[in-house]
């Protein structure tokens, strides 16, 4: 699928889920490009490292440099996957920037991703539709989704991203496509779409449900 989208309410764990999926991809020997427009590249890298090492972020922060390097070296023996995390300002980067990054990584580092994560779709800029009083969120985010899908097709790589659910969808155990808050145009463009759901019972078990 060129574009897979995860939808969830605010604070449910869109970024955390994508970091976990990225770690799984790395352990399967896949090259991962993680583009973040919300959290810092350092925070994203820490989340992925924490998952790969199966330790908490706090334990990772307390780890000394020597022990960290030893764990990284052991991970390299288990997986050949490589990770690149690139940070852009919120709403300031579009697929034009992502294409330049992909070409630069291939030319200068020989890095070609097997999967791209964009965190997240709703805070990307569009390369052809500019935000203004005459442009609504439906048109803008739909354009971003179309451009991201075209990116995946052009570079022959799956792209995984996320969108926010509206208030009704955030409270539901079975969110609908119409519960996408930023633009209903996203479900029309995405090839595959999931919802991430949580509640008090799931939180007590430190779990989330994907529907």
Coordinates of C-alpha atoms in Angstrom, one line a residue:
X1 CA 0.0 0.0 0.0
X2 CA 1.5 3.4 -0.9
X3 CA -0.1 5.2 2.1
X4 CA -1.3 3.8 5.4
X5 CA -2.9 6.1 7.9
X6 CA -3.4 5.7 11.6
X7 CA -6.1 7.9 13.2
X8 CA -6.3 8.6 16.9
X9 CA -7.4 11.3 19.4
X10 CA -5.1 13.8 20.9
X11 CA -2.5 12.2 23.3
X12 CA -3.6 8.6 22.5
X13 CA -0.2 7.6 21.1
X14 CA 0.1 8.2 17.3
X15 CA 3.8 9.1 17.5
X16 CA 4.5 6.3 20.1
X17 CA 2.8 3.8 17.9
X18 CA 4.7 4.8 14.8
X19 CA 8.0 4.7 16.8
X20 CA 7.1 1.1 17.8
X21 CA 6.3 0.1 14.3
X22 CA 9.5 1.7 13.1
X23 CA 11.5 -0.3 15.6
X24 CA 9.8 -3.5 14.4
X25 CA 10.8 -2.6 10.8
X26 CA 14.4 -2.2 11.9
X27 CA 14.5 -5.5 13.6
X28 CA 13.2 -7.1 10.3
X29 CA 16.3 -5.6 8.6
X30 CA 14.4 -2.7 6.9
X31 CA 15.8 0.8 6.3
X32 CA 13.5 3.3 8.0
X33 CA 13.2 7.0 7.3
X34 CA 11.3 8.8 10.1
X35 CA 10.2 12.4 9.3
X36 CA 9.0 14.3 12.3
X37 CA 7.2 17.7 12.2
X38 CA 6.1 17.7 15.8
X39 CA 8.6 16.1 18.2
X40 CA 12.3 16.7 18.0
X41 CA 14.5 14.2 16.1
X42 CA 16.2 13.4 19.4
X43 CA 13.0 12.5 21.1
X44 CA 11.9 10.2 18.3
X45 CA 15.3 8.5 18.2
X46 CA 15.1 7.9 22.0
X47 CA 11.7 6.4 21.7
X48 CA 12.8 4.0 18.9
X49 CA 16.1 3.1 20.9
X50 CA 14.0 2.5 24.0
X51 CA 11.8 0.1 22.1
X52 CA 14.7 -1.7 20.4
X53 CA 16.5 -2.1 23.8
X54 CA 13.3 -3.0 25.6
X55 CA 14.0 -0.5 28.4
X56 CA 12.1 2.6 29.5
X57 CA 13.0 6.1 28.4
X58 CA 14.1 7.0 31.9
X59 CA 16.5 4.0 32.0
X60 CA 17.8 5.0 28.6
X61 CA 18.4 8.6 29.8
X62 CA 20.3 7.2 32.8
X63 CA 22.5 4.9 30.7
X64 CA 26.1 5.8 30.4
X65 CA 27.7 6.2 27.0
X66 CA 29.7 3.0 27.2
X67 CA 26.7 0.8 28.0
X68 CA 24.7 2.5 25.3
X69 CA 27.3 1.8 22.7
X70 CA 27.5 -1.9 23.8
X71 CA 23.7 -2.3 23.4
X72 CA 23.7 -0.6 20.0
X73 CA 26.5 -2.9 18.9
X74 CA 24.5 -6.0 20.0
X75 CA 21.5 -4.7 18.1
X76 CA 23.6 -4.3 15.0
X77 CA 24.4 -8.0 15.2
X78 CA 20.6 -8.8 15.2
X79 CA 19.5 -6.5 12.5
X80 CA 20.9 -4.9 9.3
X81 CA 18.2 -2.2 9.2
X82 CA 19.3 1.5 9.3
X83 CA 17.4 4.4 10.8
X84 CA 17.4 8.1 9.7
X85 CA 15.4 10.6 11.7
X86 CA 14.8 14.0 10.0
X87 CA 13.1 16.9 11.8
X88 CA 11.3 19.8 10.1
X89 CA 9.4 22.7 11.6
X90 CA 5.6 22.2 12.0
X91 CA 3.7 23.0 8.8
X92 CA 6.8 24.2 7.0
X93 CA 7.8 21.1 5.0
X94 CA 6.1 19.5 2.0
X95 CA 6.9 16.6 -0.3
X96 CA 9.3 18.9 -2.2
X97 CA 11.5 18.9 1.0
X98 CA 11.0 15.1 1.4
X99 CA 12.0 14.4 -2.2
X100 CA 15.1 16.5 -1.8
X101 CA 15.9 14.6 1.4
X102 CA 15.4 11.2 -0.3
X103 CA 17.7 12.2 -3.2
X104 CA 20.3 13.6 -0.8
X105 CA 20.3 10.5 1.4
X106 CA 20.7 8.2 -1.6
X107 CA 23.5 10.3 -3.2
X108 CA 25.5 11.2 -0.1
X109 CA 24.9 8.2 2.2
X110 CA 23.7 5.4 -0.1
X111 CA 20.6 5.2 2.1
X112 CA 17.4 4.1 0.4
X113 CA 14.4 3.6 2.8
X114 CA 12.2 0.5 2.7
X115 CA 9.5 2.5 4.6
X116 CA 8.9 6.2 5.4
X117 CA 7.1 7.5 8.5
X118 CA 5.7 11.0 8.4
X119 CA 4.7 12.3 11.9
X120 CA 2.2 13.5 10.9
X121 CA 0.1 14.2 7.9
X122 CA -2.0 17.1 9.3
X123 CA 1.0 19.3 10.1
X124 CA 2.7 18.9 6.7
X125 CA 2.6 21.8 4.2
X126 CA 1.3 21.3 0.7
X127 CA 3.5 21.8 -2.3
X128 CA 0.7 23.1 -4.5
X129 CA -2.0 24.5 -2.1
X130 CA -1.1 27.4 0.1
X131 CA -2.9 28.1 3.4
X132 CA -5.0 31.2 3.1
X133 CA -8.5 32.6 3.9
X134 CA -9.7 31.1 0.7
X135 CA -8.5 27.6 1.3
X136 CA -10.3 25.3 3.8
X137 CA -8.7 22.5 5.8
X138 CA -10.4 19.9 3.7
X139 CA -8.7 21.0 0.5
X140 CA -5.4 21.6 2.2
X141 CA -5.1 18.3 4.0
X142 CA -6.5 16.3 1.0
X143 CA -3.8 17.9 -1.2
X144 CA -1.1 16.9 1.3
X145 CA -2.5 13.3 1.4
X146 CA -2.5 13.2 -2.4
X147 CA 1.1 14.5 -2.6
X148 CA 2.3 12.0 0.0
X149 CA 0.7 9.2 -1.9
X150 CA 2.3 10.3 -5.1
X151 CA 5.7 10.4 -3.2
X152 CA 5.2 6.8 -2.2
X153 CA 4.4 5.7 -5.7
X154 CA 7.2 7.7 -7.3
X155 CA 9.9 6.3 -5.0
X156 CA 8.2 2.9 -4.7
X157 CA 8.2 2.9 -0.9
X158 CA 5.2 2.6 1.6
X159 CA 4.5 5.7 3.6
X160 CA 2.9 5.5 7.0
X161 CA 1.4 8.5 8.7
X162 CA -1.4 9.6 11.1
X163 CA -4.3 12.0 11.5
X164 CA -6.3 13.3 14.4
X165 CA -9.8 12.0 15.2
X166 CA -12.5 14.5 16.1
X167 CA -14.1 14.5 19.6
X168 CA -16.8 12.0 18.7
X169 CA -14.3 9.6 17.1
X170 CA -11.9 9.9 20.1
X171 CA -14.6 8.7 22.5
X172 CA -15.7 5.8 20.2
X173 CA -14.5 2.2 20.5
X174 CA -15.1 1.9 16.7
X175 CA -14.2 5.2 15.0
X176 CA -15.6 5.8 11.5
X177 CA -13.8 7.3 8.5
X178 CA -16.0 10.4 8.9
X179 CA -14.5 10.9 12.4
X180 CA -11.3 12.2 10.8
X181 CA -11.0 15.8 12.2
X182 CA -8.6 17.4 9.8
X183 CA -10.1 16.5 6.5
X184 CA -12.5 13.8 5.2
X185 CA -10.4 13.9 2.1
X186 CA -7.8 11.8 3.8
X187 CA -9.9 8.6 3.9
X188 CA -10.6 9.1 0.2
X189 CA -6.9 9.2 -0.5
X190 CA -5.3 6.7 1.8
X191 CA -4.9 3.1 0.7
X192 CA -5.3 1.6 4.2
X193 CA -6.6 3.3 7.3
X194 CA -6.7 2.1 11.0
X195 CA -8.0 3.6 14.2
X196 CA -6.1 3.6 17.5
X197 CA -8.4 3.3 20.5
X198 CA -7.8 3.5 24.2
X199 CA -9.8 3.6 27.4
X200 CA -9.2 3.4 31.1
X201 CA -9.3 -0.4 31.1
X202 CA -6.7 -0.6 28.2
X203 CA -4.6 2.1 29.8
X204 CA -4.4 0.1 33.1
X205 CA -3.0 -2.9 31.0
X206 CA -0.7 -0.5 29.2
X207 CA -2.4 -1.5 25.9
X208 CA -4.1 0.1 22.9
X209 CA -6.6 -1.3 20.4
X210 CA -6.2 -1.0 16.7
X211 CA -9.4 -1.2 14.7

